[in-house]
Amino acid sequence: MDQLRTQTINQLPSGAALIKRELCYTICFIFILISSIIALNLGSSSRSLPLFRFDHFFPRKLPPPFPHTHPLRSCDYSYGKWVRVDKKNPVLLYDEDCPFLDPGFRCHRNGRKDIEFQKWRWQPHGCYLPRFNASDFLERSRNGRIVFAGDSMGRNQWESLLCMLAQAVSNKSTIFEVNGSPITKHKGFLSMKFQDYNLTVEYYRTPFLAVLGRRPITTPPQVKLIVKVDQLHWRSKQWKGANVIVLNTGHWWNKEKIAKMGCYFQEGGTINMTMGVMEGFRRFIRTLVSWSTKNLNPEISHVFIRNHSPIHYLNGTWDDGGVCDAATEPEQDYKKLRPESWNNQYIANAIKEINNSKVRLLNITYLTGFRKDGHPSKHREPGTPVGAPQDCSHWCLPGIPDTWNEILYAQLLSMEFRTK
């Protein structure tokens, strides 16, 4: 028995051998674990495996902000706050010397002394608004067309974009109106050519976007004009094939203006004498969105329907003593903003229903609602009669529409926009 016990003890490994074997097992286990983690990180995004991220220890070099080689992550640019900028971070992208500005939008030249309204930039919540890059936008739009269609607020935005893009063109004589028409308020359309890029940036004045026609002879005498809620303006044929289309309407769709014009709505060839403005607008917006999906090639055209641009008349309406010239900085309390326009909901609903990624809402209402300080007010175009109504609808340029175009540019970047 003692001999057997002695033999068994001699066969057992020594303490040093046990430690060596356990250490070997531990090293093998750690090696397998690290290999598995590396394999998982290679096959999955770091966002899905936050516990196994190594970039805290080995920071990745961030790509330069321009040119954009990857789409920006999704961001709702429409909600945020206005922040004051300092001299180190200038916000102006051009000045009133831009040759494409309407005289009525050159507020400083028209007598406005304060320029504090130009010292603010929009900061969205939870993300950043990329800096507007005119050279990049022009290059992405080469051999293309950008169309603005709607009322005079659309003209405000069109002129803003012309001036923003022109900053990247050294020879301004290479930018011209294709028909030789001057930049003046008029009924019709204007098409500005950026010759070096074979790009046109066009504006079509169509306040309703719908067909606006004279009344048929057989209608009651109170009918002066008709709006066809099931048909787009005849100029819509010219919008087809454009690469970027920005549409807006709404300011003319109000009870007072419709009543003064003696305007009624027509659908299916029949004039509806009882259809109200809200119902007429709802039906037309559905027509507009439907036209966009049926008549535009989603591989070519990116459509944006811009919602309501708030007005800021105090102590009256535009034709009844309303003013806004006392405001010199943005509203700071969002609770004091006016209720959102009813037509915004119809626009948003119609866009959601089609679920088309190439038809988007350009949502500028909330951010614009704070800017009671950005209107021409009493500083209107030269020759305006003394005592004429203040303009608290349109915007001084440079000014708020520049931010609309910065958001337009950001959305196009997120869509990886580039003409083909």
XYZ file of C-alpha atoms in Angstrom:
420
model
C 0.000 0.000 0.000
C 2.776 2.452 0.826
C 4.422 1.596 -2.424
C 1.203 2.371 -4.339
C 0.749 5.692 -2.474
C 4.315 6.664 -3.263
C 3.846 5.825 -6.916
C 0.633 7.910 -7.117
C 2.243 10.924 -5.494
C 5.128 10.747 -7.884
C 2.654 10.817 -10.820
C 0.935 14.063 -9.636
C 2.294 17.351 -11.047
C 4.254 19.600 -8.758
C 2.921 22.985 -7.490
C 5.064 24.881 -9.994
C 3.727 22.742 -12.804
C 0.139 23.461 -11.748
C 0.714 27.205 -11.730
C 2.365 27.032 -15.123
C -0.553 25.091 -16.575
C -3.194 27.469 -15.116
C -1.292 30.465 -16.427
C -1.208 28.914 -19.881
C -4.983 28.311 -19.746
C -5.575 31.918 -18.650
C -3.462 33.382 -21.457
C -5.263 31.222 -24.024
C -8.646 32.353 -22.671
C -7.700 36.040 -22.813
C -6.379 35.631 -26.352
C -9.633 33.967 -27.497
C -11.717 36.680 -25.752
C -9.805 39.565 -27.349
C -9.981 37.895 -30.760
C -13.756 37.533 -30.410
C -14.206 41.171 -29.410
C -12.128 42.384 -32.343
C -14.127 40.193 -34.721
C -17.408 41.559 -33.340
C -16.227 45.161 -33.699
C -15.187 44.570 -37.283
C -18.563 43.116 -38.124
C -20.730 45.563 -36.185
C -20.973 49.312 -35.656
C -19.519 50.823 -32.539
C -22.909 52.272 -31.765
C -24.459 48.788 -31.410
C -21.621 47.627 -29.097
C -20.872 50.553 -26.823
C -19.066 48.404 -24.238
C -16.470 47.244 -26.732
C -15.370 50.483 -28.295
C -11.670 51.151 -28.714
C -11.846 54.584 -30.212
C -11.569 56.123 -26.738
C -8.035 54.773 -26.631
C -7.208 55.121 -30.318
C -9.095 58.245 -31.531
C -9.991 58.259 -35.189
C -8.982 61.202 -37.295
C -12.103 63.185 -38.221
C -12.633 63.981 -41.914
C -12.545 67.623 -43.004
C -15.945 69.350 -43.101
C -15.728 69.906 -46.860
C -16.114 68.403 -49.307
C -18.805 66.122 -47.893
C -18.007 62.559 -48.878
C -20.570 60.959 -46.568
C -24.195 61.914 -45.878
C -24.816 63.884 -42.712
C -26.711 62.070 -40.018
C -30.401 62.808 -39.796
C -31.151 66.052 -37.999
C -34.254 68.125 -37.412
C -32.911 71.578 -38.197
C -36.249 73.269 -37.585
C -36.047 73.412 -33.777
C -33.340 75.165 -31.802
C -32.462 78.681 -30.745
C -30.923 81.863 -32.116
C -27.484 82.615 -30.695
C -25.524 85.836 -31.008
C -22.288 85.618 -32.954
C -19.105 87.568 -32.355
C -16.572 89.098 -34.736
C -14.553 85.893 -34.771
C -17.518 83.998 -36.247
C -19.137 86.262 -38.845
C -22.584 85.188 -39.949
C -23.050 87.295 -43.094
C -22.508 85.446 -46.354
C -22.847 88.565 -48.548
C -23.856 92.233 -48.222
C -26.267 94.699 -49.790
C -23.881 95.293 -52.687
C -25.077 92.004 -54.154
C -26.457 93.027 -57.567
C -29.357 90.569 -57.416
C -31.240 92.109 -54.512
C -34.567 93.812 -54.925
C -34.421 97.448 -53.672
C -37.166 96.687 -51.161
C -34.967 94.168 -49.340
C -31.948 96.498 -48.928
C -33.059 97.757 -45.540
C -29.808 99.482 -44.521
C -29.713 101.508 -47.727
C -33.345 102.371 -47.196
C -32.603 104.006 -43.853
C -32.432 101.258 -41.256
C -29.692 102.257 -38.797
C -29.359 99.181 -36.595
C -27.731 96.035 -37.962
C -28.008 93.918 -34.814
C -30.541 91.684 -36.542
C -27.701 90.406 -38.749
C -25.627 89.196 -35.784
C -27.509 86.010 -34.989
C -27.238 82.453 -36.244
C -29.568 79.490 -35.870
C -28.370 76.624 -33.651
C -30.508 73.453 -33.939
C -31.065 71.282 -30.885
C -28.907 68.175 -30.749
C -26.907 68.670 -33.933
C -25.084 71.296 -35.923
C -26.092 73.203 -39.033
C -23.217 72.850 -41.509
C -21.654 76.038 -42.743
C -22.928 77.017 -46.169
C -20.320 76.277 -48.833
C -21.172 78.128 -52.055
C -18.438 76.457 -54.109
C -19.598 73.016 -53.024
C -23.262 73.807 -53.739
C -22.425 75.138 -57.200
C -20.297 72.103 -58.022
C -23.003 69.721 -56.867
C -25.514 71.594 -59.040
C -23.358 71.758 -62.186
C -25.370 71.445 -65.437
C -28.561 71.581 -63.397
C -31.585 73.692 -62.507
C -32.827 75.062 -59.188
C -36.425 76.306 -59.204
C -38.325 78.473 -56.725
C -42.059 78.828 -57.303
C -44.667 80.557 -55.178
C -45.401 83.973 -53.724
C -43.082 86.886 -52.911
C -41.689 85.068 -49.862
C -40.292 82.598 -52.357
C -38.750 85.514 -54.210
C -37.119 86.605 -50.930
C -35.520 83.170 -50.612
C -34.549 83.027 -54.308
C -32.675 86.340 -54.156
C -30.972 85.216 -50.952
C -29.659 82.055 -52.612
C -28.464 83.979 -55.670
C -26.333 86.209 -53.453
C -25.074 83.308 -51.351
C -23.963 81.350 -54.422
C -22.491 84.404 -56.144
C -19.858 84.702 -53.417
C -18.028 81.758 -54.990
C -17.940 83.385 -58.434
C -15.128 85.893 -58.931
C -16.450 87.306 -62.208
C -20.024 88.404 -61.469
C -20.610 89.210 -65.157
C -20.847 85.453 -65.745
C -24.107 85.512 -63.765
C -26.976 86.968 -65.781
C -30.706 86.742 -66.478
C -31.135 84.541 -69.538
C -33.760 86.824 -71.118
C -32.057 90.077 -70.186
C -34.786 90.977 -67.681
C -33.843 93.217 -64.722
C -34.259 92.118 -61.113
C -37.480 93.957 -60.377
C -40.827 93.072 -58.902
C -42.997 91.839 -61.716
C -45.432 89.136 -62.703
C -43.778 86.270 -64.496
C -40.509 84.474 -64.065
C -36.766 85.115 -63.936
C -33.942 82.695 -64.700
C -30.418 83.496 -63.545
C -27.589 81.688 -65.288
C -24.321 80.788 -63.546
C -22.383 80.413 -66.756
C -19.256 78.783 -65.320
C -21.387 75.957 -63.935
C -24.076 75.816 -66.649
C -26.597 76.233 -63.819
C -29.861 78.198 -63.777
C -31.572 79.375 -60.586
C -35.154 80.250 -61.499
C -38.087 82.026 -59.877
C -41.736 81.667 -60.919
C -44.271 84.028 -59.416
C -47.343 81.884 -58.741
C -48.879 83.031 -55.419
C -51.447 80.226 -55.266
C -49.382 77.633 -57.173
C -52.802 76.636 -58.480
C -54.572 77.816 -61.630
C -56.081 81.248 -61.012
C -58.603 82.163 -63.663
C -61.445 84.481 -64.567
C -64.962 83.465 -63.734
C -67.106 81.761 -66.375
C -69.859 83.964 -67.793
C -72.570 81.739 -66.345
C -71.457 82.126 -62.716
C -73.071 84.459 -60.151
C -71.857 88.078 -60.230
C -70.073 87.854 -56.867
C -67.592 85.413 -58.413
C -64.682 87.463 -59.764
C -61.928 84.845 -59.859
C -61.624 81.099 -59.447
C -58.865 78.941 -57.982
C -58.787 75.443 -59.416
C -57.801 73.265 -56.468
C -57.228 70.228 -58.683
C -54.829 71.890 -61.148
C -51.351 73.394 -60.830
C -50.429 76.667 -62.482
C -49.664 76.264 -66.177
C -46.025 77.184 -65.530
C -45.611 73.929 -63.626
C -44.741 72.352 -66.973
C -41.507 74.349 -66.838
C -40.571 72.943 -63.434
C -40.290 69.393 -64.723
C -36.731 68.163 -64.981
C -35.363 70.628 -62.423
C -32.930 69.137 -59.920
C -34.091 71.142 -56.897
C -37.623 72.538 -56.635
C -38.683 74.725 -53.704
C -42.429 75.429 -53.591
C -44.310 77.718 -51.237
C -47.795 79.090 -50.923
C -50.109 80.131 -48.122
C -50.024 83.907 -47.662
C -52.689 84.377 -50.279
C -54.782 81.570 -48.839
C -56.559 83.613 -46.181
C -60.199 84.509 -45.736
C -59.734 88.267 -45.960
C -57.723 88.264 -49.162
C -59.924 85.638 -50.805
C -63.043 87.644 -49.911
C -61.608 90.937 -51.225
C -60.660 89.270 -54.503
C -64.116 87.749 -54.918
C -62.402 84.402 -55.277
C -64.110 80.999 -55.197
C -62.820 77.446 -55.580
C -63.367 75.110 -58.470
C -62.876 71.337 -58.599
C -63.658 68.958 -61.410
C -64.959 71.782 -63.578
C -67.550 72.799 -60.975
C -67.391 75.950 -58.849
C -68.126 75.208 -55.205
C -69.787 78.292 -53.752
C -69.587 76.995 -50.178
C -66.015 75.643 -50.021
C -63.983 77.552 -47.431
C -60.366 78.608 -47.648
C -59.095 75.882 -45.324
C -60.805 73.106 -47.247
C -59.711 74.589 -50.549
C -56.105 74.723 -49.356
C -56.234 71.168 -48.000
C -57.447 69.828 -51.336
C -54.918 71.811 -53.321
C -51.945 70.691 -51.200
C -52.935 67.086 -51.880
C -53.009 67.968 -55.569
C -49.564 69.555 -55.308
C -47.983 66.569 -53.576
C -49.646 64.150 -55.977
C -48.338 66.141 -58.951
C -44.836 66.021 -57.500
C -44.849 62.233 -57.286
C -46.489 61.619 -60.662
C -44.717 64.196 -62.838
C -41.198 64.387 -61.435
C -38.461 61.802 -61.778
C -37.264 60.944 -58.245
C -33.828 60.106 -59.645
C -33.478 63.707 -60.851
C -35.739 66.032 -58.864
C -35.548 66.857 -55.155
C -38.760 68.633 -54.097
C -39.147 70.801 -51.002
C -42.440 72.310 -49.904
C -41.641 75.215 -47.603
C -44.175 75.984 -44.923
C -45.440 79.302 -43.597
C -43.186 82.310 -43.064
C -44.627 84.153 -40.020
C -45.558 87.820 -40.145
C -45.106 90.167 -37.175
C -47.619 93.011 -37.363
C -48.390 94.667 -34.033
C -51.349 96.920 -33.256
C -53.079 96.134 -36.522
C -52.863 94.295 -39.825
C -50.770 95.183 -42.867
C -53.449 97.582 -44.154
C -54.707 98.807 -40.802
C -51.765 100.451 -39.055
C -49.779 97.325 -38.154
C -46.091 98.008 -37.337
C -42.880 96.106 -36.500
C -40.167 98.782 -36.637
C -39.541 98.801 -32.861
C -38.059 95.277 -32.793
C -34.247 95.174 -32.807
C -33.517 91.622 -31.635
C -35.196 88.188 -31.783
C -37.940 87.155 -29.426
C -36.356 85.217 -26.561
C -39.431 83.513 -25.095
C -40.902 80.774 -27.282
C -44.141 81.038 -25.294
C -44.702 84.438 -26.889
C -44.627 83.066 -30.427
C -47.869 83.263 -32.319
C -49.844 80.061 -32.880
C -48.667 78.021 -35.836
C -50.508 78.715 -39.083
C -53.322 76.255 -39.780
C -52.049 75.512 -43.280
C -48.798 74.078 -41.917
C -50.593 70.983 -40.647
C -52.151 70.338 -44.043
C -48.739 70.563 -45.708
C -47.098 68.228 -43.188
C -49.920 65.668 -43.379
C -49.901 65.562 -47.173
C -46.136 64.970 -47.276
C -46.325 62.222 -44.633
C -49.069 60.408 -46.526
C -46.994 59.891 -49.664
C -43.880 58.733 -47.760
C -41.564 59.777 -50.599
C -37.987 60.569 -49.589
C -37.579 62.963 -52.538
C -40.518 65.190 -51.445
C -39.625 66.891 -48.185
C -40.900 69.569 -45.865
C -38.682 72.630 -45.571
C -39.793 73.555 -42.069
C -38.876 77.166 -41.301
C -41.909 78.385 -39.333
C -40.662 77.933 -35.768
C -37.209 79.442 -36.275
C -38.641 82.332 -38.288
C -41.310 83.051 -35.694
C -38.657 84.442 -33.319
C -37.366 86.981 -35.849
C -39.713 89.906 -35.420
C -36.624 92.094 -35.888
C -35.825 91.009 -39.457
C -38.507 92.768 -41.525
C -38.095 95.886 -43.680
C -40.858 97.554 -41.616
C -40.872 101.252 -42.596
C -37.574 100.964 -44.497
C -39.122 100.063 -47.810
C -37.891 100.636 -51.362
C -37.116 104.175 -52.544
C -40.185 106.030 -53.704
C -42.541 104.471 -51.186
C -45.063 107.155 -50.157
C -44.789 108.574 -46.661
C -47.299 106.861 -44.409
C -47.441 103.727 -46.548
C -48.059 100.460 -44.650
C -45.028 98.911 -43.022
C -43.685 95.671 -44.460
C -43.705 93.089 -41.674
C -44.079 90.129 -44.024
C -40.949 90.117 -46.188
C -37.376 90.022 -44.926
C -34.341 92.266 -45.111
C -31.414 90.783 -47.029
C -28.944 89.690 -45.860
C -31.285 88.183 -43.300
C -33.538 85.352 -42.235
C -34.012 83.662 -45.662
C -30.254 82.982 -45.645
C -30.915 80.523 -42.817
C -33.685 78.887 -44.855
C -31.131 78.285 -47.592
C -28.557 76.972 -45.143
C -31.119 74.388 -44.059
C -31.963 73.626 -47.694
C -28.266 73.024 -48.368
C -27.941 70.815 -45.259
C -30.907 68.693 -46.313
C -29.479 68.265 -49.800
C -26.180 67.139 -48.262
C -28.021 64.545 -46.194
C -29.621 63.284 -49.428
C -26.189 63.090 -51.107
C -27.453 65.501 -53.757
C -25.420 65.860 -56.931
C -26.587 66.395 -60.494
C -25.978 63.565 -62.916
